[in-house]
Coordinates of C-alpha atoms and ligand atoms in Angstrom, one line a residue:
M1 CA 194.4 15.8 93.7
I2 CA 192.7 17.0 96.9
E3 CA 189.1 16.1 97.0
T4 CA 187.9 17.5 100.3
V5 CA 184.9 19.7 99.6
L6 CA 184.7 22.2 102.4
Y7 CA 181.6 24.4 103.1
I8 CA 181.8 27.3 105.5
V9 CA 178.4 28.1 106.9
V10 CA 177.8 31.6 108.2
P11 CA 174.5 32.6 109.7
C12 CA 173.8 36.3 109.3
Y13 CA 171.2 38.4 111.0
N14 CA 171.4 42.2 110.3
E15 CA 175.0 42.0 109.5
Q16 CA 175.3 44.6 106.8
E17 CA 178.2 46.4 108.5
V18 CA 180.5 43.4 108.5
L19 CA 179.4 41.2 105.7
A20 CA 181.5 42.8 102.9
E21 CA 184.6 42.3 105.0
T22 CA 183.6 38.8 106.0
A23 CA 183.0 37.8 102.3
K24 CA 186.3 39.3 101.2
R25 CA 188.3 37.6 103.9
L26 CA 186.6 34.2 103.6
T27 CA 186.7 34.1 99.8
G28 CA 190.4 35.1 100.0
K29 CA 191.0 32.3 102.6
L30 CA 189.2 29.8 100.5
K31 CA 191.1 30.7 97.4
R32 CA 194.4 30.4 99.2
M33 CA 193.5 27.0 100.4
V34 CA 192.3 25.8 97.0
D35 CA 195.5 27.2 95.4
G36 CA 197.6 25.4 98.0
A37 CA 195.7 22.3 97.1
R38 CA 194.3 21.9 100.6
I39 CA 190.7 21.7 99.6
S40 CA 188.7 21.0 96.4
P41 CA 187.8 24.0 94.1
E42 CA 184.2 22.9 94.7
S43 CA 184.4 24.4 98.2
K44 CA 182.0 27.1 99.0
I45 CA 181.0 29.7 101.5
L46 CA 177.3 29.5 102.4
F47 CA 175.7 32.7 103.9
V48 CA 172.4 32.1 105.6
D49 CA 170.3 35.1 105.9
D50 CA 168.2 34.7 109.1
G51 CA 165.4 37.0 108.0
S52 CA 167.4 40.2 108.3
S53 CA 165.6 43.5 108.1
D54 CA 168.6 45.4 106.7
N55 CA 170.5 45.0 103.5
T56 CA 172.1 41.6 104.4
W57 CA 170.3 39.7 101.7
E58 CA 171.0 42.2 99.0
L59 CA 174.7 42.0 99.9
I60 CA 174.6 38.2 99.8
N61 CA 173.1 38.5 96.3
T62 CA 176.0 40.8 95.2
F63 CA 178.6 38.4 96.6
N64 CA 177.0 35.5 94.9
A65 CA 177.3 37.4 91.6
C66 CA 180.9 38.5 92.2
Y67 CA 182.5 35.5 93.8
P68 CA 181.8 32.1 92.3
S69 CA 182.5 30.5 95.7
V70 CA 179.7 32.2 97.5
M71 CA 176.3 30.6 98.0
G72 CA 173.3 32.2 99.8
V73 CA 170.3 30.9 101.6
K74 CA 167.4 33.1 102.7
L75 CA 165.2 31.9 105.5
S76 CA 161.5 32.9 105.3
R77 CA 161.9 34.9 108.6
N78 CA 164.1 35.3 111.6
R79 CA 164.4 31.9 113.4
G80 CA 167.4 32.6 115.6
H81 CA 171.1 31.7 115.3
Q82 CA 170.8 28.0 116.1
N83 CA 168.1 27.3 113.5
A84 CA 169.8 29.4 110.9
L85 CA 173.0 27.5 111.5
L86 CA 171.2 24.2 111.2
A87 CA 169.5 25.3 108.0
G88 CA 172.9 26.1 106.5
L89 CA 174.5 22.9 107.7
M90 CA 171.6 20.7 106.3
I91 CA 172.0 22.3 102.9
A92 CA 175.8 22.1 103.0
K93 CA 175.5 18.4 103.9
E94 CA 174.2 17.6 100.4
Y95 CA 177.3 18.9 98.8
C96 CA 180.2 18.8 101.1
D97 CA 182.7 16.4 102.7
C98 CA 182.9 18.7 105.8
A99 CA 181.4 21.9 106.9
I100 CA 182.7 24.6 109.2
S101 CA 180.2 26.8 111.0
M102 CA 181.2 30.3 112.1
D103 CA 179.8 33.7 113.0
A104 CA 179.5 36.5 110.5
D105 CA 181.3 39.0 112.7
L106 CA 184.8 37.7 112.2
Q107 CA 185.3 37.1 115.9
D108 CA 186.5 33.6 115.1
D109 CA 190.0 33.6 113.7
I110 CA 189.7 32.3 110.1
E111 CA 193.3 31.3 109.9
V112 CA 192.6 28.2 112.1
I113 CA 190.5 26.8 109.3
D114 CA 193.7 25.2 108.0
K115 CA 194.0 23.4 111.4
F116 CA 190.3 22.3 111.2
V117 CA 190.9 20.7 107.8
E118 CA 194.2 19.1 109.0
K119 CA 192.3 17.4 111.7
F120 CA 189.6 16.3 109.3
D121 CA 192.2 14.9 107.0
A122 CA 193.7 13.0 110.0
G123 CA 190.3 11.3 110.4
C124 CA 188.4 13.4 112.9
D125 CA 184.6 13.8 112.3
I126 CA 184.1 16.7 114.6
V127 CA 186.6 19.4 115.4
Y128 CA 185.8 22.0 118.1
G129 CA 187.2 25.5 118.0
V130 CA 188.0 26.4 121.5
R131 CA 188.8 29.9 122.6
C132 CA 192.1 30.1 124.4
N133 CA 191.3 33.5 125.8
R134 CA 188.6 36.0 126.0
R135 CA 190.7 39.1 126.2
A136 CA 188.6 40.8 123.5
D137 CA 185.3 40.3 125.3
T138 CA 184.0 42.8 127.8
G139 CA 184.4 41.8 131.4
F140 CA 180.6 41.3 131.6
K141 CA 180.5 39.0 128.6
R142 CA 183.4 37.0 129.9
S143 CA 182.0 36.5 133.4
S144 CA 178.5 35.7 132.1
A145 CA 179.9 33.2 129.7
Q146 CA 182.0 31.6 132.4
G147 CA 178.9 31.5 134.6
F148 CA 177.1 29.8 131.7
Y149 CA 179.5 26.9 131.5
K150 CA 179.6 26.5 135.2
L151 CA 175.8 26.4 135.3
M152 CA 175.6 23.9 132.5
K153 CA 178.1 21.7 134.2
F154 CA 176.2 21.9 137.5
F155 CA 173.0 20.8 135.7
G156 CA 174.9 17.9 134.1
V157 CA 174.9 19.1 130.5
E158 CA 177.9 17.9 128.6
L159 CA 179.6 20.9 126.8
V160 CA 183.0 21.5 125.4
Y161 CA 184.4 24.3 127.6
N162 CA 184.8 27.7 125.8
H163 CA 183.6 26.3 122.5
A164 CA 180.9 28.3 120.8
D165 CA 179.6 27.4 117.4
Y166 CA 182.9 27.5 115.5
R167 CA 183.4 23.9 114.6
L168 CA 184.0 21.5 111.7
M169 CA 181.7 18.6 111.1
S170 CA 182.2 15.8 108.6
R171 CA 179.4 14.8 106.3
R172 CA 178.5 11.7 108.4
A173 CA 178.5 13.8 111.6
L174 CA 176.1 16.1 109.8
E175 CA 174.0 13.1 108.8
A176 CA 173.9 12.1 112.4
L177 CA 173.0 15.6 113.5
S178 CA 170.0 15.6 111.0
E179 CA 168.6 12.6 113.0
Y180 CA 168.2 14.7 116.1
Q181 CA 164.6 15.9 115.5
E182 CA 164.2 18.2 118.5
V183 CA 162.6 21.5 118.0
N184 CA 164.4 23.1 121.0
L185 CA 167.7 23.3 119.3
F186 CA 170.8 23.6 121.3
L187 CA 173.6 22.6 119.0
R188 CA 176.5 22.9 121.5
G189 CA 174.7 20.3 123.6
I190 CA 173.7 18.0 120.8
V191 CA 177.0 17.8 118.9
P192 CA 179.0 16.2 121.7
Q193 CA 176.4 13.5 121.8
I194 CA 177.0 12.5 118.2
G195 CA 180.3 10.9 119.1
Y196 CA 182.9 9.8 116.4
K197 CA 186.5 10.8 116.6
T198 CA 186.8 14.4 117.8
A199 CA 189.5 17.0 118.3
T200 CA 189.8 20.5 119.5
V201 CA 191.7 23.4 118.0
E202 CA 192.6 26.5 120.0
Y203 CA 192.2 30.0 118.7
E204 CA 192.1 33.5 119.9
R205 CA 188.7 35.1 119.8
G206 CA 188.9 38.7 118.4
E207 CA 186.5 41.5 118.7
R208 CA 183.4 41.9 116.6
F209 CA 184.6 43.5 113.3
A210 CA 181.7 45.9 113.1
G211 CA 178.0 46.1 114.1
E212 CA 176.8 45.0 117.5
S213 CA 176.1 41.8 119.2
K214 CA 172.9 40.1 118.3
Y215 CA 172.9 38.4 121.7
P216 CA 171.7 40.9 124.4
L217 CA 171.5 39.7 128.0
K218 CA 167.9 38.7 127.6
K219 CA 168.6 36.4 124.7
M220 CA 171.7 35.0 126.5
L221 CA 169.7 34.1 129.6
A222 CA 167.0 32.5 127.4
F223 CA 169.7 30.6 125.6
A224 CA 171.2 29.3 128.9
F225 CA 167.8 28.4 130.3
D226 CA 166.9 26.5 127.1
G227 CA 170.2 24.7 127.2
V228 CA 169.6 23.5 130.7
T229 CA 165.9 22.5 130.2
S230 CA 166.6 20.8 126.8
F231 CA 169.3 18.6 128.2
S232 CA 168.8 18.0 131.8
V233 CA 166.0 17.0 134.2
K234 CA 168.1 18.0 137.1
P235 CA 166.0 21.1 138.0
I236 CA 163.0 18.8 138.5
R237 CA 165.1 16.5 140.6
I238 CA 166.3 19.5 142.7
I239 CA 162.6 20.4 143.3
T240 CA 161.9 16.9 144.4
V241 CA 164.8 16.9 146.9
V242 CA 163.9 20.4 148.2
G243 CA 160.3 19.1 148.6
A244 CA 161.4 16.1 150.5
I245 CA 163.6 18.1 152.8
I246 CA 160.8 20.5 153.6
F247 CA 158.5 17.5 154.2
L248 CA 161.0 16.2 156.8
I249 CA 161.3 19.6 158.4
S250 CA 157.5 19.8 158.6
L251 CA 157.4 16.5 160.4
V252 CA 159.7 17.9 163.0
V253 CA 157.6 21.0 163.3
L254 CA 154.5 18.9 163.6
I255 CA 155.9 16.9 166.5
Y256 CA 157.1 20.1 168.1
S257 CA 153.8 21.8 167.9
L258 CA 151.9 18.8 169.2
V259 CA 154.4 18.7 172.2
V260 CA 153.9 22.4 172.8
N261 CA 150.2 22.0 172.5
V262 CA 150.1 19.0 175.0
T263 CA 152.3 20.8 177.5
G264 CA 149.9 23.6 177.4
Q265 CA 152.1 26.4 176.4
T266 CA 150.1 28.6 174.1
V267 CA 152.3 30.1 171.4
S268 CA 151.1 33.1 169.5
G269 CA 152.7 31.6 166.4
W270 CA 152.3 34.5 164.1
T271 CA 155.9 34.7 162.8
S272 CA 156.1 31.0 162.1
T273 CA 152.8 31.0 160.2
M274 CA 153.7 34.0 158.1
M275 CA 157.1 32.4 157.3
S276 CA 155.7 29.1 156.3
I277 CA 153.0 30.6 154.1
W278 CA 155.5 32.8 152.2
L279 CA 158.2 30.2 152.0
L280 CA 156.1 27.3 150.9
G281 CA 154.0 29.5 148.6
G282 CA 157.1 30.8 146.8
L283 CA 158.7 27.3 146.6
Q284 CA 155.5 25.9 145.2
L285 CA 155.1 28.6 142.6
M286 CA 158.7 28.1 141.5
A287 CA 158.3 24.4 141.3
I288 CA 155.2 24.6 139.2
G289 CA 157.0 27.1 137.0
V290 CA 160.0 24.8 136.4
I291 CA 157.8 21.8 135.7
G292 CA 155.6 23.9 133.5
E293 CA 158.7 24.8 131.5
Y294 CA 159.3 21.1 130.8
V295 CA 155.6 20.5 130.0
G296 CA 155.9 23.4 127.6
K297 CA 159.0 22.0 126.0
T298 CA 157.2 18.6 125.6
Y299 CA 154.3 20.5 124.0
M300 CA 156.5 22.2 121.5
E301 CA 158.3 19.0 120.7
S302 CA 155.1 17.1 120.2
K303 CA 154.0 19.6 117.6
R304 CA 157.1 18.8 115.5
R305 CA 156.9 22.1 113.8
P306 CA 159.6 22.8 111.2
K307 CA 162.6 24.6 112.6
Y308 CA 162.9 26.9 109.5
S309 CA 161.6 27.4 106.0
I310 CA 163.8 28.3 103.1
E311 CA 162.7 31.1 100.9
K312 CA 165.5 31.1 98.3
I313 CA 168.8 29.4 97.6
L314 CA 171.5 31.1 95.5
K315 CA 173.9 28.6 94.1
Ligands
UDP1 N1 172.5 35.5 114.4 C1 171.5 34.9 113.6 N2 170.2 35.0 114.0 C2 169.9 35.7 115.2 C3 170.9 36.3 116.0 C4 172.2 36.1 115.5 O1 171.8 34.3 112.6 O2 168.7 35.8 115.5 C5 173.9 35.3 113.9 C6 174.7 36.6 113.8 O3 174.5 37.2 112.6 C7 176.1 36.1 114.0 C8 176.0 35.0 115.0 O4 174.6 34.6 114.9 O5 176.7 35.7 112.8 C9 176.4 35.3 116.4 O6 175.8 36.4 116.8 P1 176.6 37.6 117.6 O7 178.0 37.7 117.0 O8 175.8 38.8 117.6 O9 176.7 36.9 119.0 P2 177.9 37.1 120.1 O10 179.2 36.8 119.4 O11 177.8 38.5 120.5 O12 177.6 36.1 121.1
MG2 MG1 179.8 37.7 117.7

């Protein structure tokens, strides 16, 4: 008798084009695994509607009625991928032994779920799905993603390379995750900090089945920026170092100008004045901006606002 209760958590935001196919494939997959005695018949798929404005929630209602293994959660409004995912995981935590998070668009190969569960059975608490190639992505998406990992690494944020949010977490890893109270949620950065025994599973990332990406460039940049500022104070340190270097240079310039002054060579000095005004002005503004970013983050954290509100749960 296999007792592992598996929950698959799928955040959905305006996914009406793909959802029927996703539900069909996932319920099929779950059924095969239950039949093969890999997981408990109690296992479920949990769709989280992240405040969609299209028919996503109606579809989830239909699936809930047709398939006994489909659960649905409706958030009170759009709170973004990471919050929707967390909401789903926190609900799943109450019922499951392990939960897998995946996107609704079928880009993550569902056949590797078997491997996730294998690793879980072998005693791993966190299993990361790692893309072994990005052939399906556009050149732009690929290079921007690569740039993202490089940037994160530079700023000292510990990430699993080429791992998005396709991962399995055991119940106790989810319990640990629930202890992280931060409002600026960046799961990919938090999960590696939980620890426990981990493993990675490689898979090929396919193309979006239908619909379009909910992560346009603007959101992606915001995501990267949040990732850095939530996990690293290196930008502030860089500012300090740049400030120190400029201070040293200014000492040299000071001595130089005094010497020039004493030796009586009058310098018109327009170029150097202009340059220093613009350069220092720009640097100062940037520095204030970066520090302001952290102050803002602290402000948001200190409010301890809820990350999501649940409107409805379909069991
Ligand atoms: N998503 C969400 N809330 C949002 C934006 C996206 O729940 O505000 C979900 C979306 O439905 C999908 C997943 O997050 O299941 C990943 O989004 P997408 O596939 O558009 O991102 P990409 O794969 O292009 O990076
Ligand atoms: Mg996608």
